[in-house]
CSV table of C-alpha atoms in Angstrom, one decimal:
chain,number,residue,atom,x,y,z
A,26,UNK,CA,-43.0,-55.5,-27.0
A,27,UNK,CA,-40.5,-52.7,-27.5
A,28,UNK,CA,-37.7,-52.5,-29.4
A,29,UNK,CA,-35.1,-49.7,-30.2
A,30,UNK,CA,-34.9,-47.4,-33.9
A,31,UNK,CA,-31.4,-45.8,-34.0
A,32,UNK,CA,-31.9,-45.5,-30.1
A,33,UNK,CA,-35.7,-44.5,-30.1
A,34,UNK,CA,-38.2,-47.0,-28.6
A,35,UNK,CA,-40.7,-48.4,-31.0
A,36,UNK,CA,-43.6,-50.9,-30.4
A,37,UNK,CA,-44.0,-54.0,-32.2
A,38,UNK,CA,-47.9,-55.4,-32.7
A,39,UNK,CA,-47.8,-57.4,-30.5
A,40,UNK,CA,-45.9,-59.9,-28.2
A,41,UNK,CA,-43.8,-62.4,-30.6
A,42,UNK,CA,-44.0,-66.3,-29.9
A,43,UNK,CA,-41.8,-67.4,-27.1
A,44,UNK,CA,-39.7,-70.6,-27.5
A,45,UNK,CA,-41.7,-73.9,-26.7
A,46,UNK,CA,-44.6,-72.7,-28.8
A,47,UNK,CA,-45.8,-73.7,-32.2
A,48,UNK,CA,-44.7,-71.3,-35.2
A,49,UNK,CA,-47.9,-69.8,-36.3
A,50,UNK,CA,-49.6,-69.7,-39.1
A,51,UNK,CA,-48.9,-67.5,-42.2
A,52,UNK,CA,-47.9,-66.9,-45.7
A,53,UNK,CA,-45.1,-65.4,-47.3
A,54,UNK,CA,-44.1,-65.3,-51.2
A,55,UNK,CA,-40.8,-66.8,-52.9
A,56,UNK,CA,-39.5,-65.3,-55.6
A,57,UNK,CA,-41.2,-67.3,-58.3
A,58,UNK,CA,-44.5,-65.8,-56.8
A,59,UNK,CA,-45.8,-69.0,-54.9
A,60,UNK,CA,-47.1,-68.8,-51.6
A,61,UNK,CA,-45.2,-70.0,-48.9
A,62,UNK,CA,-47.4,-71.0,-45.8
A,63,UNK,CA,-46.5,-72.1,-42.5
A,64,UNK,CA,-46.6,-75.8,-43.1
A,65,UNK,CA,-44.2,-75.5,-46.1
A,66,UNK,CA,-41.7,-74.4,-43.4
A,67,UNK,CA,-42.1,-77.5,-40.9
A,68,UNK,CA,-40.3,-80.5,-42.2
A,69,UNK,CA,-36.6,-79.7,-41.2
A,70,UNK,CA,-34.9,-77.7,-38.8
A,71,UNK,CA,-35.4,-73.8,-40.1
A,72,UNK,CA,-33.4,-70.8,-39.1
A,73,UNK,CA,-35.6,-68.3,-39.9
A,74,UNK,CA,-34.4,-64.6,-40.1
A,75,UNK,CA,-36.6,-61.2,-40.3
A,76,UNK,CA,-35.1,-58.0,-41.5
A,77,UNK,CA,-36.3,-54.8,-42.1
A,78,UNK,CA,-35.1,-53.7,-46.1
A,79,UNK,CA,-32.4,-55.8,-47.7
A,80,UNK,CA,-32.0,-52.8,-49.3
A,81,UNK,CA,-29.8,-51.7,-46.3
A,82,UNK,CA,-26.5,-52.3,-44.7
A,83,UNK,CA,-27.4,-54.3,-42.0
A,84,UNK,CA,-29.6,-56.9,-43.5
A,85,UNK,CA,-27.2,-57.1,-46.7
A,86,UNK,CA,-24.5,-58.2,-44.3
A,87,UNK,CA,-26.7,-60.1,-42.1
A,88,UNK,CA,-28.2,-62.1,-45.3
A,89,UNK,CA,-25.1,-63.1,-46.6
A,90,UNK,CA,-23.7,-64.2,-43.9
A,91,UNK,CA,-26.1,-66.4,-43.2
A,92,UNK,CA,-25.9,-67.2,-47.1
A,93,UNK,CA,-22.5,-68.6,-46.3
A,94,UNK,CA,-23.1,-70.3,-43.4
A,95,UNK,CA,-26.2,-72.4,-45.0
A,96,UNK,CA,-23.7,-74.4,-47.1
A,97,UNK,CA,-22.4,-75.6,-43.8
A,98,UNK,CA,-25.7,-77.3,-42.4
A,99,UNK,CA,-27.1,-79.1,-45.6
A,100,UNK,CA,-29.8,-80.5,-42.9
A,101,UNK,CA,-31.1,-77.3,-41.9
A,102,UNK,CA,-33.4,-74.7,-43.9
A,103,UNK,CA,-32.0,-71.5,-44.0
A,104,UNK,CA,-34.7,-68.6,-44.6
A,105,UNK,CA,-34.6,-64.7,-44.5
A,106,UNK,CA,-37.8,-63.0,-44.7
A,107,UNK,CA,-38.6,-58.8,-45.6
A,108,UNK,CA,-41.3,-57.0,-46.6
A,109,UNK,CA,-39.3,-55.6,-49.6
A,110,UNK,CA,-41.5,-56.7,-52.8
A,111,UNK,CA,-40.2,-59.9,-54.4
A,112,UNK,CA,-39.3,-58.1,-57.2
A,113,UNK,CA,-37.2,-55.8,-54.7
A,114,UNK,CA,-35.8,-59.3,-53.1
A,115,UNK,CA,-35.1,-61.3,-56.8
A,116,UNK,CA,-32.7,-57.7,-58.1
A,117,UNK,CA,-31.0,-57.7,-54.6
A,118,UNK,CA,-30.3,-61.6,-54.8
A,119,UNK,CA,-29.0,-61.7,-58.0
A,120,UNK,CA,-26.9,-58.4,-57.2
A,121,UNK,CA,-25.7,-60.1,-54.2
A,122,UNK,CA,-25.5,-63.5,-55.4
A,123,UNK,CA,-27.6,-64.7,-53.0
A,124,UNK,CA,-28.5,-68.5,-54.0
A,125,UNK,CA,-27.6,-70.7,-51.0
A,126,UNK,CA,-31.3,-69.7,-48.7
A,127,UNK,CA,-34.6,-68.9,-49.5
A,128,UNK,CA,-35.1,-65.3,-49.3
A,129,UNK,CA,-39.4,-65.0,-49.1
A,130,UNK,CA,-41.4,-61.7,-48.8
A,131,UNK,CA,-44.0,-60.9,-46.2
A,132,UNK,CA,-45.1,-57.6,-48.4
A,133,UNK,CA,-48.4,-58.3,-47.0
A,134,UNK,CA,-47.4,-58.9,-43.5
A,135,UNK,CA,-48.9,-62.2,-42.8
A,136,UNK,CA,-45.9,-63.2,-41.1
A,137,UNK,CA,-45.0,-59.6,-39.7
A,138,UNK,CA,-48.8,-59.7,-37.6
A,139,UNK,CA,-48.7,-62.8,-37.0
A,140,UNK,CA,-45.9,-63.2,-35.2
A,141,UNK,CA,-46.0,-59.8,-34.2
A,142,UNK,CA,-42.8,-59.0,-35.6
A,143,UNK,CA,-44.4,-55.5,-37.6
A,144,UNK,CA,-43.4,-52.0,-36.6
A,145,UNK,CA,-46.4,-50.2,-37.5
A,146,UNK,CA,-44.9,-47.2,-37.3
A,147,UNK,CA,-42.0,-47.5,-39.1
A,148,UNK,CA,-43.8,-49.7,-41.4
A,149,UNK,CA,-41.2,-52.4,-41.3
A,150,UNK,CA,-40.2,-55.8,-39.9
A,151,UNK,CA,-38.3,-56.2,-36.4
A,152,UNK,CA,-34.6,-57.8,-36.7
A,153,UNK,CA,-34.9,-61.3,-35.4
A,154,UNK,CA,-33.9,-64.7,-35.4
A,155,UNK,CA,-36.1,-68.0,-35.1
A,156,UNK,CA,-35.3,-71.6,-35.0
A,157,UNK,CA,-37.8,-74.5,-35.3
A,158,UNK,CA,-37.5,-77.9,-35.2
A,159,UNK,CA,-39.0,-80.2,-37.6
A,160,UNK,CA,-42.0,-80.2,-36.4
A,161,UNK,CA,-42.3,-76.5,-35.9
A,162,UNK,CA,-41.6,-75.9,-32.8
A,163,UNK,CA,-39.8,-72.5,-31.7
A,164,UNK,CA,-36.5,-74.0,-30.7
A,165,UNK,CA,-34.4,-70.4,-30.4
A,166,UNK,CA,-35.4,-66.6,-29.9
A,167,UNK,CA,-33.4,-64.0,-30.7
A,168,UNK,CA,-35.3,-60.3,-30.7
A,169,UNK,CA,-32.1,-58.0,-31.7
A,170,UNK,CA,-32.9,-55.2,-29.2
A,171,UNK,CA,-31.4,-52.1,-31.6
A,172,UNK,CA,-33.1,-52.9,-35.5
A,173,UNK,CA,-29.8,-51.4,-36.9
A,174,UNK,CA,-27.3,-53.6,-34.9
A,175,UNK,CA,-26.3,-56.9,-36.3
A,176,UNK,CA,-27.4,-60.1,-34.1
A,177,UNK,CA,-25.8,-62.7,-32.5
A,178,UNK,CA,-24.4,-64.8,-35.1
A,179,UNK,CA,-22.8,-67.3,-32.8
A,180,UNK,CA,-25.5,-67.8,-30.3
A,181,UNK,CA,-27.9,-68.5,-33.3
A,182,UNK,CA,-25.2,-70.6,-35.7
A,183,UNK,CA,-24.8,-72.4,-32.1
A,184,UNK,CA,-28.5,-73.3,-31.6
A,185,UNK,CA,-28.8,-74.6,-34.9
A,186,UNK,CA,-26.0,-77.1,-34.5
A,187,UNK,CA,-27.8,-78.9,-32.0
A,188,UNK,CA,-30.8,-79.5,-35.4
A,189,UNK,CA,-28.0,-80.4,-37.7
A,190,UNK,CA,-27.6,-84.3,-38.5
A,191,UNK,CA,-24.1,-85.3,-37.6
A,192,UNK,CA,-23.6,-85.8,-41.4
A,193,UNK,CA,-22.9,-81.7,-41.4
């Protein structure tokens, strides 16, 4: 799969998971260090989002704003994952005040192959948005076709409503 780098085509590894399949498996790091694998994800609904550097203007916007939108949807996980270094990711939180999602590093790509969501060119993660369900199951795709546009906030804060207990 292909997607665009201000406007140039680059190719992911691989074809991502399509909705209806299982998320597979991998680990990622949070910021105490612990490894985060696949099944600590399952459990709850899960809007997970990939970006490329925190670092830039883009994925600090995109972060944050789904920072503010986790407090809304106490039943649902909300999870942003780069392959900035966790101490990269723990000095960006805490500059940010980032506290209300997880925020896990894939530094080693785990996650990046294998859900072929790694630019191997450009060394970097893909812009994207999954939802599962509890159980893991891809619920939502959202592949944003330019890496340095924003994504659809509504379409995905809309998916994940239909997850959230009616207590949100």
């Amino acid at each position: 799969m292909d997607v665009l780098n201000n406007g140039e085509k680059v190719s992911l590894s691989g074809n991502p998971p399509e909705v209806g399949e299982q998320l597979p498996k991998f680990k990622l790091f949070n910021a105490e260090n612990q490894k985060i694998k696949t099944r600590d994800l399952i459990g709850k609904p899960t809007l997970i989002s990939t970006v490329p550097d925190l670092n830039t203007r883009v994925c600090k916007i995109e972060t944050k704003k789904f920072n503010q939108q986790a407090d809304h949807y106490p039943s649902v996980r909300f999870v942003t994952v780069s392959n900035n270094t966790i101490s990269e990711q723990k000095a960006w939180c805490a500059a940010e005040g980032v506290s209300n999602l997880e925020v896990l590093s894939d530094e080693e790509l785990s996650m990046g192959y294998e859900m072929n969501l790694y630019i191997p060119n450009d060394g970097f993660l893909a812009r994207t948005i999954f939802i599962i369900d509890a159980e893991g199951k891809i619920v939502y795709r959202q592949i944003v076709p330019e890496i340095h546009d924003e994504p659809n906030y509504i379409e995905a804060l809309d998916a994940i409503k239909k997850y959230a207990t009616e207590v949100d």
